[in-house]
CSV table of C-alpha atoms and ligand atoms in Angstrom, one decimal:
chain,number,residue,atom,x,y,z
A,30,MET,CA,-19.6,-6.9,-18.6
A,31,SER,CA,-19.2,-10.2,-16.9
A,32,PHE,CA,-16.1,-12.3,-16.2
A,33,LYS,CA,-17.4,-14.8,-18.7
A,34,ASP,CA,-17.0,-12.2,-21.5
A,35,LEU,CA,-13.4,-12.0,-20.7
A,36,GLN,CA,-12.5,-15.5,-22.1
A,37,LEU,CA,-11.4,-16.9,-18.8
A,38,ASN,CA,-11.8,-20.6,-18.3
A,39,LYS,CA,-14.0,-22.4,-15.8
A,40,PRO,CA,-11.6,-23.2,-13.1
A,41,ILE,CA,-10.6,-19.5,-12.9
A,42,LEU,CA,-14.2,-18.3,-13.1
A,43,ARG,CA,-15.1,-20.6,-10.3
A,44,ALA,CA,-12.4,-19.2,-8.1
A,45,VAL,CA,-13.4,-15.7,-8.9
A,46,ALA,CA,-17.0,-16.4,-8.1
A,47,GLU,CA,-16.0,-17.9,-4.8
A,48,ALA,CA,-14.0,-14.8,-4.0
A,49,GLY,CA,-17.3,-13.0,-4.2
A,50,TYR,CA,-16.6,-10.9,-7.3
A,51,ASP,CA,-19.7,-10.4,-9.4
A,52,ASN,CA,-18.4,-8.4,-12.3
A,53,PRO,CA,-14.9,-7.3,-13.4
A,54,THR,CA,-13.8,-3.9,-12.3
A,55,LEU,CA,-12.9,-1.3,-14.9
A,56,VAL,CA,-9.2,-1.9,-14.8
A,57,GLN,CA,-9.8,-5.6,-15.2
A,58,GLU,CA,-12.2,-5.0,-18.1
A,59,LYS,CA,-9.7,-2.9,-19.9
A,60,THR,CA,-6.5,-4.8,-19.1
A,61,ILE,CA,-7.4,-8.5,-19.3
A,62,PRO,CA,-8.1,-8.7,-23.1
A,63,PHE,CA,-4.7,-7.0,-23.9
A,64,VAL,CA,-2.8,-9.4,-21.6
A,65,LEU,CA,-4.5,-12.4,-23.0
A,66,ASN,CA,-3.4,-11.1,-26.5
A,67,LYS,CA,0.2,-11.0,-25.2
A,68,LYS,CA,0.5,-7.2,-25.5
A,69,ASP,CA,2.7,-5.1,-23.3
A,70,VAL,CA,0.6,-2.7,-21.2
A,71,ILE,CA,1.2,0.4,-19.0
A,72,VAL,CA,-1.6,0.6,-16.5
A,73,SER,CA,-2.2,3.6,-14.4
A,74,ALA,CA,-4.3,2.4,-11.5
A,75,GLN,CA,-4.3,2.7,-7.8
A,76,THR,CA,-4.5,0.1,-5.1
A,77,GLY,CA,-8.2,-0.7,-4.6
A,78,THR,CA,-9.2,-0.7,-8.2
A,79,GLY,CA,-8.7,-4.5,-8.5
A,80,LYS,CA,-5.5,-4.1,-10.4
A,81,THR,CA,-3.9,-7.3,-8.9
A,82,ALA,CA,-6.6,-9.5,-10.5
A,83,ALA,CA,-6.2,-7.5,-13.7
A,84,PHE,CA,-2.8,-9.1,-14.2
A,85,ALA,CA,-3.2,-12.3,-12.1
A,86,LEU,CA,-6.3,-13.6,-13.9
A,87,PRO,CA,-5.0,-13.4,-17.5
A,88,ILE,CA,-1.6,-14.7,-16.5
A,89,LEU,CA,-3.2,-17.8,-14.9
A,90,GLN,CA,-5.3,-18.2,-18.0
A,91,LEU,CA,-2.2,-18.0,-20.3
A,92,LEU,CA,-0.3,-20.5,-18.2
A,93,PHE,CA,-3.3,-22.8,-17.7
A,94,ASP,CA,-2.5,-24.9,-20.8
A,95,ASN,CA,0.9,-25.9,-19.6
A,96,GLN,CA,0.0,-26.3,-16.0
A,97,ASP,CA,0.5,-30.0,-15.8
A,98,ALA,CA,4.2,-30.1,-16.1
A,99,PRO,CA,5.6,-32.4,-13.4
A,100,LYS,CA,6.4,-30.4,-10.3
A,101,LYS,CA,10.2,-30.7,-10.6
A,102,GLY,CA,10.0,-29.7,-14.3
A,103,LYS,CA,8.1,-26.5,-13.5
A,104,LYS,CA,9.8,-23.4,-14.7
A,105,ILE,CA,9.2,-19.8,-13.6
A,106,LYS,CA,6.9,-18.6,-16.4
A,107,ALA,CA,5.5,-15.4,-14.7
A,108,LEU,CA,7.6,-13.1,-12.6
A,109,ILE,CA,5.9,-10.3,-10.5
A,110,ILE,CA,8.2,-7.7,-9.0
A,111,SER,CA,6.8,-5.8,-6.0
A,112,PRO,CA,8.6,-3.0,-4.2
A,113,THR,CA,7.5,-4.0,-0.7
A,114,ARG,CA,7.2,-7.3,1.2
A,115,GLU,CA,3.7,-6.7,2.3
A,116,LEU,CA,2.5,-6.1,-1.2
A,117,ALA,CA,4.4,-9.2,-2.4
A,118,VAL,CA,2.7,-11.3,0.2
A,119,GLN,CA,-0.7,-9.8,-0.8
A,120,ILE,CA,-0.2,-10.5,-4.5
A,121,GLU,CA,0.8,-14.1,-3.7
A,122,GLU,CA,-2.5,-14.5,-1.7
A,123,ASN,CA,-4.4,-13.2,-4.7
A,124,PHE,CA,-2.7,-15.7,-7.1
A,125,LYS,CA,-3.3,-18.5,-4.7
A,126,THR,CA,-7.0,-17.7,-4.4
A,127,TYR,CA,-7.6,-17.4,-8.2
A,128,SER,CA,-5.6,-20.5,-8.9
A,129,THR,CA,-7.4,-22.8,-6.4
A,130,TYR,CA,-8.8,-25.0,-9.2
A,131,THR,CA,-5.6,-25.2,-11.3
A,132,ASN,CA,-2.3,-27.0,-10.8
A,133,LEU,CA,-0.3,-23.8,-11.1
A,134,ARG,CA,2.0,-23.2,-8.3
A,135,THR,CA,2.8,-19.7,-6.9
A,136,SER,CA,5.5,-18.6,-4.4
A,137,VAL,CA,6.8,-15.4,-2.9
A,138,ILE,CA,10.3,-14.4,-1.9
A,139,TYR,CA,11.3,-11.2,-0.1
A,140,GLY,CA,14.2,-9.9,2.0
A,141,GLY,CA,14.3,-9.3,5.7
A,142,THR,CA,13.6,-12.9,6.5
A,143,SER,CA,15.5,-16.2,6.4
A,144,ILE,CA,16.7,-17.2,2.8
A,145,GLU,CA,16.9,-20.9,3.4
A,146,PRO,CA,13.2,-21.8,3.3
A,147,GLN,CA,12.8,-19.7,0.1
A,148,LYS,CA,15.6,-21.8,-1.5
A,149,ASP,CA,13.7,-25.0,-0.6
A,150,ILE,CA,10.5,-23.6,-2.2
A,151,LEU,CA,12.3,-22.6,-5.4
A,152,LYS,CA,14.0,-26.0,-5.7
A,153,LYS,CA,10.5,-27.7,-5.6
A,154,GLY,CA,9.5,-25.9,-8.9
A,155,ILE,CA,7.0,-23.2,-9.3
A,156,ASP,CA,5.1,-21.5,-12.2
A,157,ILE,CA,4.6,-18.0,-10.8
A,158,LEU,CA,7.1,-16.1,-8.7
A,159,ILE,CA,6.4,-12.9,-6.8
A,160,ALA,CA,9.5,-11.2,-5.5
A,161,THR,CA,11.0,-8.0,-4.1
A,162,PRO,CA,14.0,-6.9,-6.2
A,163,GLY,CA,16.9,-7.4,-3.8
A,164,ARG,CA,16.1,-10.9,-2.6
A,165,LEU,CA,15.4,-12.0,-6.2
A,166,LEU,CA,18.8,-10.9,-7.4
A,167,ASP,CA,20.3,-12.5,-4.4
A,168,LEU,CA,18.7,-15.8,-5.1
A,169,HIS,CA,19.4,-15.5,-8.8
A,170,LYS,CA,23.2,-15.0,-8.0
A,171,GLN,CA,23.1,-18.1,-5.9
A,172,ASP,CA,21.6,-20.0,-8.8
A,173,PHE,CA,18.3,-20.8,-7.1
A,174,VAL,CA,16.2,-18.8,-9.6
A,175,ASN,CA,16.2,-19.3,-13.3
A,176,LEU,CA,14.6,-16.6,-15.3
A,177,ASP,CA,15.2,-18.1,-18.7
A,178,TYR,CA,11.7,-19.2,-19.1
A,179,VAL,CA,9.8,-16.1,-18.0
A,180,GLU,CA,7.0,-15.3,-20.4
A,181,THR,CA,5.4,-12.5,-18.5
A,182,LEU,CA,7.1,-9.9,-16.3
A,183,VAL,CA,5.0,-7.6,-14.2
A,184,LEU,CA,6.3,-4.5,-12.5
A,185,ASP,CA,3.8,-3.6,-9.8
A,186,GLU,CA,3.7,-0.1,-8.2
A,187,ALA,CA,6.5,1.0,-10.6
A,188,ASP,CA,6.5,4.6,-9.3
A,189,LEU,CA,7.1,3.4,-5.8
A,190,MET,CA,9.7,1.0,-7.0
A,191,LEU,CA,11.6,3.9,-8.5
A,192,ASP,CA,11.1,6.1,-5.5
A,193,MET,CA,12.6,3.4,-3.4
A,194,GLY,CA,15.7,3.3,-5.5
A,195,PHE,CA,15.2,0.0,-7.3
A,196,ILE,CA,15.7,1.3,-10.8
A,197,ASP,CA,18.9,-0.5,-11.5
A,198,ASP,CA,17.7,-3.7,-9.9
A,199,VAL,CA,14.6,-3.6,-12.0
A,200,LYS,CA,16.6,-3.0,-15.2
A,201,LYS,CA,18.9,-5.9,-14.2
A,202,ILE,CA,16.0,-8.2,-13.6
A,203,GLU,CA,14.5,-7.3,-16.9
A,204,ARG,CA,17.7,-8.2,-18.7
A,205,LEU,CA,17.9,-11.5,-16.9
A,206,CYS,CA,14.6,-12.6,-18.5
A,207,THR,CA,14.2,-13.6,-22.2
A,208,LYS,CA,13.9,-10.8,-24.7
A,209,GLU,CA,10.5,-12.1,-26.1
A,210,LYS,CA,8.7,-11.8,-22.8
A,211,GLN,CA,5.6,-9.8,-22.3
A,212,VAL,CA,5.9,-6.8,-19.8
A,213,LEU,CA,3.1,-5.4,-17.8
A,214,LEU,CA,3.8,-2.2,-15.9
A,215,PHE,CA,1.4,-1.0,-13.2
A,216,SER,CA,1.8,2.3,-11.4
A,217,ALA,CA,-0.4,4.5,-9.4
A,218,THR,CA,1.0,7.5,-11.1
A,219,ILE,CA,3.1,7.7,-14.3
A,220,PRO,CA,5.7,10.4,-13.6
A,221,TYR,CA,8.5,11.1,-16.1
A,222,LYS,CA,10.9,8.5,-14.7
A,223,VAL,CA,8.3,5.7,-15.0
A,224,GLU,CA,7.7,6.8,-18.6
A,225,GLN,CA,11.4,6.6,-19.2
A,226,LEU,CA,11.7,3.1,-17.7
A,227,ALA,CA,8.6,2.0,-19.8
A,228,ASN,CA,10.3,3.3,-22.9
A,229,THR,CA,13.4,1.2,-22.3
A,230,ILE,CA,11.7,-2.1,-21.4
A,231,LEU,CA,8.3,-2.2,-23.0
A,232,THR,CA,7.4,-2.8,-26.7
A,233,ASN,CA,4.5,-0.9,-28.2
A,234,PRO,CA,2.6,-0.9,-25.0
A,235,GLU,CA,-1.1,-0.4,-24.8
A,236,ARG,CA,-2.0,2.4,-22.3
A,237,ILE,CA,-4.8,2.0,-19.8
A,238,GLU,CA,-5.7,4.7,-17.5
A,239,VAL,CA,-8.4,3.9,-15.0
A,240,ALA,CA,-8.8,7.0,-13.1
A,241,PRO,CA,-6.9,10.3,-13.5
A,242,ASN,CA,-4.2,10.4,-10.9
A,243,SER,CA,-5.7,13.4,-9.3
A,244,SER,CA,-9.2,12.1,-8.8
A,245,THR,CA,-10.4,11.3,-5.3
A,246,SER,CA,-13.4,9.1,-4.7
A,247,LYS,CA,-16.7,10.8,-4.3
A,248,ASN,CA,-17.4,8.4,-1.5
A,249,VAL,CA,-14.7,9.9,0.6
A,250,ASN,CA,-15.8,12.8,2.7
A,251,GLN,CA,-12.7,14.9,3.2
A,252,VAL,CA,-12.3,17.4,6.0
A,253,LEU,CA,-9.4,19.6,7.1
A,254,TYR,CA,-8.4,20.9,10.5
A,255,TYR,CA,-5.9,23.8,10.8
A,256,VAL,CA,-4.0,23.1,14.0
A,257,PRO,CA,-0.7,24.1,15.6
A,258,LYS,CA,1.9,21.4,15.2
A,259,ARG,CA,2.2,21.0,19.0
A,260,ASN,CA,-1.5,20.3,19.4
A,261,LYS,CA,-1.9,17.7,16.7
A,262,ILE,CA,-1.7,14.8,19.2
A,263,GLU,CA,-4.4,16.5,21.3
A,264,LEU,CA,-6.6,17.0,18.3
A,265,CYS,CA,-6.2,13.4,17.3
A,266,LEU,CA,-7.1,12.2,20.8
A,267,HIS,CA,-10.1,14.6,20.8
A,268,LEU,CA,-11.4,13.3,17.5
A,269,LEU,CA,-10.8,9.6,18.5
A,270,ARG,CA,-12.8,10.2,21.7
A,271,ASN,CA,-15.6,12.0,20.1
A,272,THR,CA,-15.8,11.7,16.4
A,273,ILE,CA,-13.8,9.0,14.6
A,274,LYS,CA,-15.0,5.5,15.1
A,275,GLY,CA,-14.2,2.1,13.5
A,276,SER,CA,-11.1,1.0,11.8
A,277,ILE,CA,-8.7,3.9,11.3
A,278,LEU,CA,-5.4,4.2,9.3
A,279,ILE,CA,-3.2,7.1,10.5
A,280,PHE,CA,-0.4,8.3,8.3
A,281,ARG,CA,2.7,10.0,9.6
A,282,ARG,CA,5.7,11.1,7.5
A,283,THR,CA,8.5,9.7,9.6
A,284,LYS,CA,9.2,6.4,11.4
A,285,PHE,CA,9.9,8.5,14.5
A,286,GLY,CA,6.5,10.2,14.3
A,287,VAL,CA,4.8,6.8,13.9
A,288,ASP,CA,6.5,5.4,17.1
A,289,LYS,CA,5.8,8.6,19.1
A,290,LEU,CA,2.1,8.6,18.2
A,291,GLU,CA,1.8,4.9,18.9
A,292,GLN,CA,3.2,5.3,22.4
A,293,THR,CA,0.8,8.2,23.1
A,294,LEU,CA,-2.3,6.4,21.8
A,295,LEU,CA,-1.3,3.2,23.8
A,296,LYS,CA,-0.9,5.2,27.0
A,297,ASN,CA,-4.4,6.6,26.4
A,298,GLY,CA,-5.9,3.1,26.2
A,299,TYR,CA,-6.3,2.7,22.5
A,300,LYS,CA,-5.6,-0.5,20.6
A,301,VAL,CA,-3.0,0.4,18.2
A,302,GLU,CA,-0.4,-1.2,15.9
A,303,SER,CA,2.1,0.4,13.6
A,304,ILE,CA,4.2,-0.4,10.5
A,305,HIS,CA,7.3,1.3,9.2
A,306,GLY,CA,10.5,0.4,7.4
A,307,ASP,CA,12.6,-0.1,10.5
A,308,LYS,CA,10.4,-2.8,11.7
A,309,SER,CA,11.3,-6.4,10.9
A,310,GLN,CA,9.1,-8.1,8.3
A,311,ASN,CA,7.6,-10.4,10.9
A,312,LEU,CA,6.6,-7.5,13.1
A,313,ARG,CA,5.1,-5.7,10.2
A,314,GLN,CA,3.1,-8.7,9.1
A,315,GLU,CA,2.0,-9.3,12.6
A,316,ALA,CA,0.8,-5.7,13.0
A,317,LEU,CA,-1.0,-5.8,9.7
A,318,ASN,CA,-2.8,-9.1,10.6
A,319,LYS,CA,-3.9,-7.7,14.0
A,320,PHE,CA,-5.4,-4.8,12.2
A,321,LYS,CA,-7.0,-6.8,9.4
A,322,ASN,CA,-8.5,-9.3,11.9
A,323,GLY,CA,-9.9,-6.5,14.1
A,324,TYR,CA,-7.7,-7.1,17.2
A,325,VAL,CA,-6.7,-3.5,17.0
A,326,ASN,CA,-8.7,-0.8,15.3
A,327,ILE,CA,-5.9,1.7,14.7
A,328,LEU,CA,-3.0,1.3,12.4
A,329,ILE,CA,-0.3,4.0,12.2
A,330,ALA,CA,2.0,3.9,9.1
A,331,THR,CA,4.4,5.7,6.9
A,332,ASP,CA,3.5,6.0,3.3
A,333,VAL,CA,6.0,3.5,2.1
A,334,ALA,CA,5.0,0.9,4.6
A,335,ALA,CA,1.3,1.3,3.8
A,336,ARG,CA,1.5,1.6,0.1
A,337,GLY,CA,-0.3,-1.1,-1.8
A,338,ILE,CA,-1.6,-2.8,1.2
A,339,ASP,CA,-5.1,-3.9,0.8
A,340,ILE,CA,-7.3,-3.3,3.8
A,341,ASP,CA,-11.0,-3.8,3.6
A,342,GLU,CA,-13.5,-2.1,5.7
A,343,LEU,CA,-11.5,1.0,6.5
A,344,ASP,CA,-13.7,3.7,8.0
A,345,ALA,CA,-11.3,6.6,8.2
A,346,VAL,CA,-7.9,7.8,7.2
A,347,ILE,CA,-6.2,10.5,9.3
A,348,ASN,CA,-3.5,12.5,7.6
A,349,PHE,CA,-1.7,13.3,10.9
A,350,ASP,CA,1.1,14.9,8.9
A,351,LEU,CA,0.3,16.2,5.4
A,352,PRO,CA,2.3,14.7,2.6
A,353,ASN,CA,4.6,17.0,0.5
A,354,VAL,CA,3.8,15.1,-2.7
A,355,PRO,CA,0.2,15.9,-3.5
A,356,GLU,CA,-0.3,12.5,-5.3
A,357,THR,CA,0.5,10.8,-1.9
A,358,TYR,CA,-2.7,12.5,-0.5
A,359,VAL,CA,-4.8,10.9,-3.2
A,360,HIS,CA,-3.2,7.4,-2.5
A,361,ARG,CA,-3.8,7.8,1.2
A,362,ILE,CA,-7.4,8.7,1.2
A,363,GLY,CA,-8.0,6.2,-1.6
A,364,ARG,CA,-7.5,3.6,1.2
A,365,THR,CA,-11.0,4.3,2.5
A,366,ALA,CA,-14.3,4.1,0.7
A,367,ARG,CA,-13.4,1.1,-1.3
A,368,ALA,CA,-15.8,-0.9,-3.4
A,369,GLY,CA,-18.7,1.6,-3.1
A,370,LYS,CA,-18.4,2.1,0.6
A,371,THR,CA,-18.1,5.5,2.2
A,372,GLY,CA,-15.3,6.8,4.3
A,373,ILE,CA,-13.9,9.9,5.8
A,374,SER,CA,-10.5,11.4,5.6
A,375,TYR,CA,-9.2,13.8,8.3
A,376,SER,CA,-6.3,16.0,7.5
A,377,PHE,CA,-4.3,18.0,10.1
A,378,CYS,CA,-2.6,21.1,8.7
A,379,SER,CA,-0.1,23.1,10.8
A,380,ALA,CA,1.3,26.5,9.8
A,381,ASP,CA,4.2,25.0,8.0
A,382,GLU,CA,2.1,22.7,5.9
A,383,LYS,CA,-0.2,25.3,4.5
A,384,SER,CA,1.5,25.2,1.1
A,385,TYR,CA,1.0,21.4,0.8
A,386,ILE,CA,-2.8,21.9,1.2
A,387,LYS,CA,-2.6,24.5,-1.6
A,388,THR,CA,-1.0,22.0,-4.0
A,389,ILE,CA,-3.2,19.1,-2.9
A,390,GLN,CA,-6.3,21.2,-3.6
A,391,GLN,CA,-5.0,22.2,-7.0
A,392,LEU,CA,-4.4,18.5,-7.9
A,393,ILE,CA,-7.8,17.2,-6.7
A,394,GLN,CA,-9.5,20.4,-8.0
A,395,LEU,CA,-11.6,20.6,-4.9
A,396,GLN,CA,-11.7,22.8,-1.8
A,397,ILE,CA,-11.5,20.5,1.2
A,398,ASP,CA,-14.1,21.4,3.9
A,399,VAL,CA,-12.4,23.2,6.8
A,400,ILE,CA,-13.7,22.3,10.3
A,401,GLU,CA,-13.3,25.4,12.4
A,402,ASP,CA,-15.2,24.2,15.4
A,403,HIS,CA,-12.5,22.3,17.4
A,404,PRO,CA,-10.5,23.1,20.5
A,405,TYR,CA,-7.1,23.7,18.9
A,406,PRO,CA,-7.5,26.2,16.1
A,407,LEU,CA,-4.3,27.4,14.4
A,408,ASP,CA,-5.4,31.0,14.6
A,409,PRO,CA,-6.7,31.7,18.1
A,410,LYS,CA,-8.1,35.1,17.0
A,411,ALA,CA,-10.4,33.4,14.7
A,412,LYS,CA,-11.7,31.0,17.3
A,413,PRO,CA,-11.0,31.2,21.0
A,414,ILE,CA,-9.3,28.2,22.5
A,415,VAL,CA,-11.8,26.1,24.4
A,416,HIS,CA,-10.1,24.8,27.5
A,417,LYS,CA,-10.7,21.1,28.1
A,418,SER,CA,-12.4,20.0,31.3
A,419,LYS,CA,-10.4,17.7,33.5
A,420,LYS,CA,-12.6,14.8,32.3
A,421,THR,CA,-11.7,15.1,28.7
A,422,GLY,CA,-8.0,15.9,29.3
A,423,SER,CA,-5.6,13.3,28.0
A,424,LYS,CA,-3.1,11.4,30.0
A,425,HIS,CA,-0.5,12.6,27.5
A,426,LYS,CA,-1.0,16.2,28.7
A,427,LYS,CA,-0.3,15.4,32.3
A,428,GLY,CA,3.4,15.1,31.6
A,429,ARG,CA,5.4,14.6,28.5
A,430,LYS,CA,7.9,12.4,30.3
A,431,SER,CA,7.3,9.0,31.8
A,432,GLU,CA,8.0,8.4,35.5
A,433,ALA,CA,10.9,6.1,34.5
A,434,SER,CA,12.6,8.8,32.4
A,435,LYS,CA,12.1,11.4,35.1
A,436,LYS,CA,13.8,9.1,37.6
A,437,LYS,CA,16.7,8.4,35.2
A,438,LYS,CA,17.4,12.0,34.6
A,439,LYS,CA,20.5,13.2,36.4
A,440,ARG,CA,20.4,16.8,37.5
A,441,TRP,CA,23.3,19.0,36.6
A,442,TYR,CA,23.0,21.1,39.7
B,251,AMP,P1,-6.3,-4.4,-5.6
B,251,AMP,O1,-6.5,-3.1,-6.3
B,251,AMP,O2,-5.8,-5.4,-6.5
B,251,AMP,O3,-5.5,-4.2,-4.4
B,251,AMP,O4,-7.7,-4.9,-5.2
B,251,AMP,C1,-8.5,-4.3,-4.2
B,251,AMP,C2,-9.6,-5.3,-3.6
B,251,AMP,O5,-10.6,-5.4,-4.6
B,251,AMP,C3,-9.1,-6.6,-3.2
B,251,AMP,O6,-9.6,-6.9,-1.9
B,251,AMP,C4,-9.7,-7.6,-4.2
B,251,AMP,O7,-10.0,-8.8,-3.6
B,251,AMP,C5,-11.0,-6.9,-4.6
B,251,AMP,N1,-11.4,-7.1,-6.0
B,251,AMP,C6,-10.7,-7.3,-7.1
B,251,AMP,N2,-11.5,-7.5,-8.2
B,251,AMP,C7,-12.7,-7.4,-7.8
B,251,AMP,C8,-14.0,-7.6,-8.4
B,251,AMP,N3,-14.0,-7.8,-9.7
B,251,AMP,N4,-15.1,-7.5,-7.7
B,251,AMP,C9,-15.0,-7.2,-6.4
B,251,AMP,N5,-13.9,-7.1,-5.7
B,251,AMP,C10,-12.7,-7.2,-6.4
């Protein structure tokens, strides 16, 4: 199928061609006709499948006929709710790209940053608004957002939205829009609570499932290292020195873990950035830009911070900590091997994480290849510890405390 078969007009087709897309992806092929027919849809698709264009392109097409309203007279006709700021910014970029040759205006609002410039943008009049829930409600309360004219409401990454506790906000936002609107719900997975939400706010939705939630791309080579928890950093350094090259995304479960690993990698001379929920929006965006532009080749992230972020050209994913939710593993490694490329995922499993591996393997219905030949095996009887030579030893091992902290420490005796 080609984009022309999808009944999109010339200005949109031109922008899509300039973005370098030859043909629609599966989720686009399946979703675009329903959206153009004003149907509600529930789409189960992960980031990387082209899901943003699957709602952005038909929304632009639907709004195209009324695009010439004078700027001040513009009303918000499409509202896209995103759980995270990074994802919201990315969706806005997509809309801007696809609407290059239209007069449709798109803007994004999100929390964690000054509200005043966002008020100015809203006052100017826009057709499409992308927003995180809290800031949207805030600006609505202050009367800067009018949702009376919303024709299409999109809930992106609905499962994450609910995980992050936005359920009441989402319901409130839905009620603030007109009853007749079309609702498009996108979610990587459709757990029971997403299903429940869909039942309350969608009308006779069409269901589109692009890939089963449990499937991992054939292009991702998955490997597993059993390693004692205390040796994970050493194993990571060992692999970065000898095996893993290119642009690398490392997942850790906690913000503390992200910071700790970042410090260690920086001390060892690696170019690293990190993102997690405790960092300001500006710092997160800056870190992401540095990674995307190649100034650093390693990004360390928590799941929530990295979710939905589109990063091209990722060579490897490291699951430094294993996720306790098996679907998260699928999301994580889906970040590599996009668009037909190949990638590798490295998972570190310590003794207390063995049960996670079991459930992950059940979900993906695959035995992940175990690499036994490494210096830090979990079970030393199975494989003798290979002591590192001085040359390959890391700075990290020389001492866990910095000189500064040693000096600061007061002795009790
Ligand atoms: P998404 O799943 O929306 O995050 O999209 C993942 C990536 O696929 C983005 O970098 C898009 O620019 C890209 N993309 C979307 N649609 C297509 C297409 N039809 N052909 C090639 N790339 C696409």
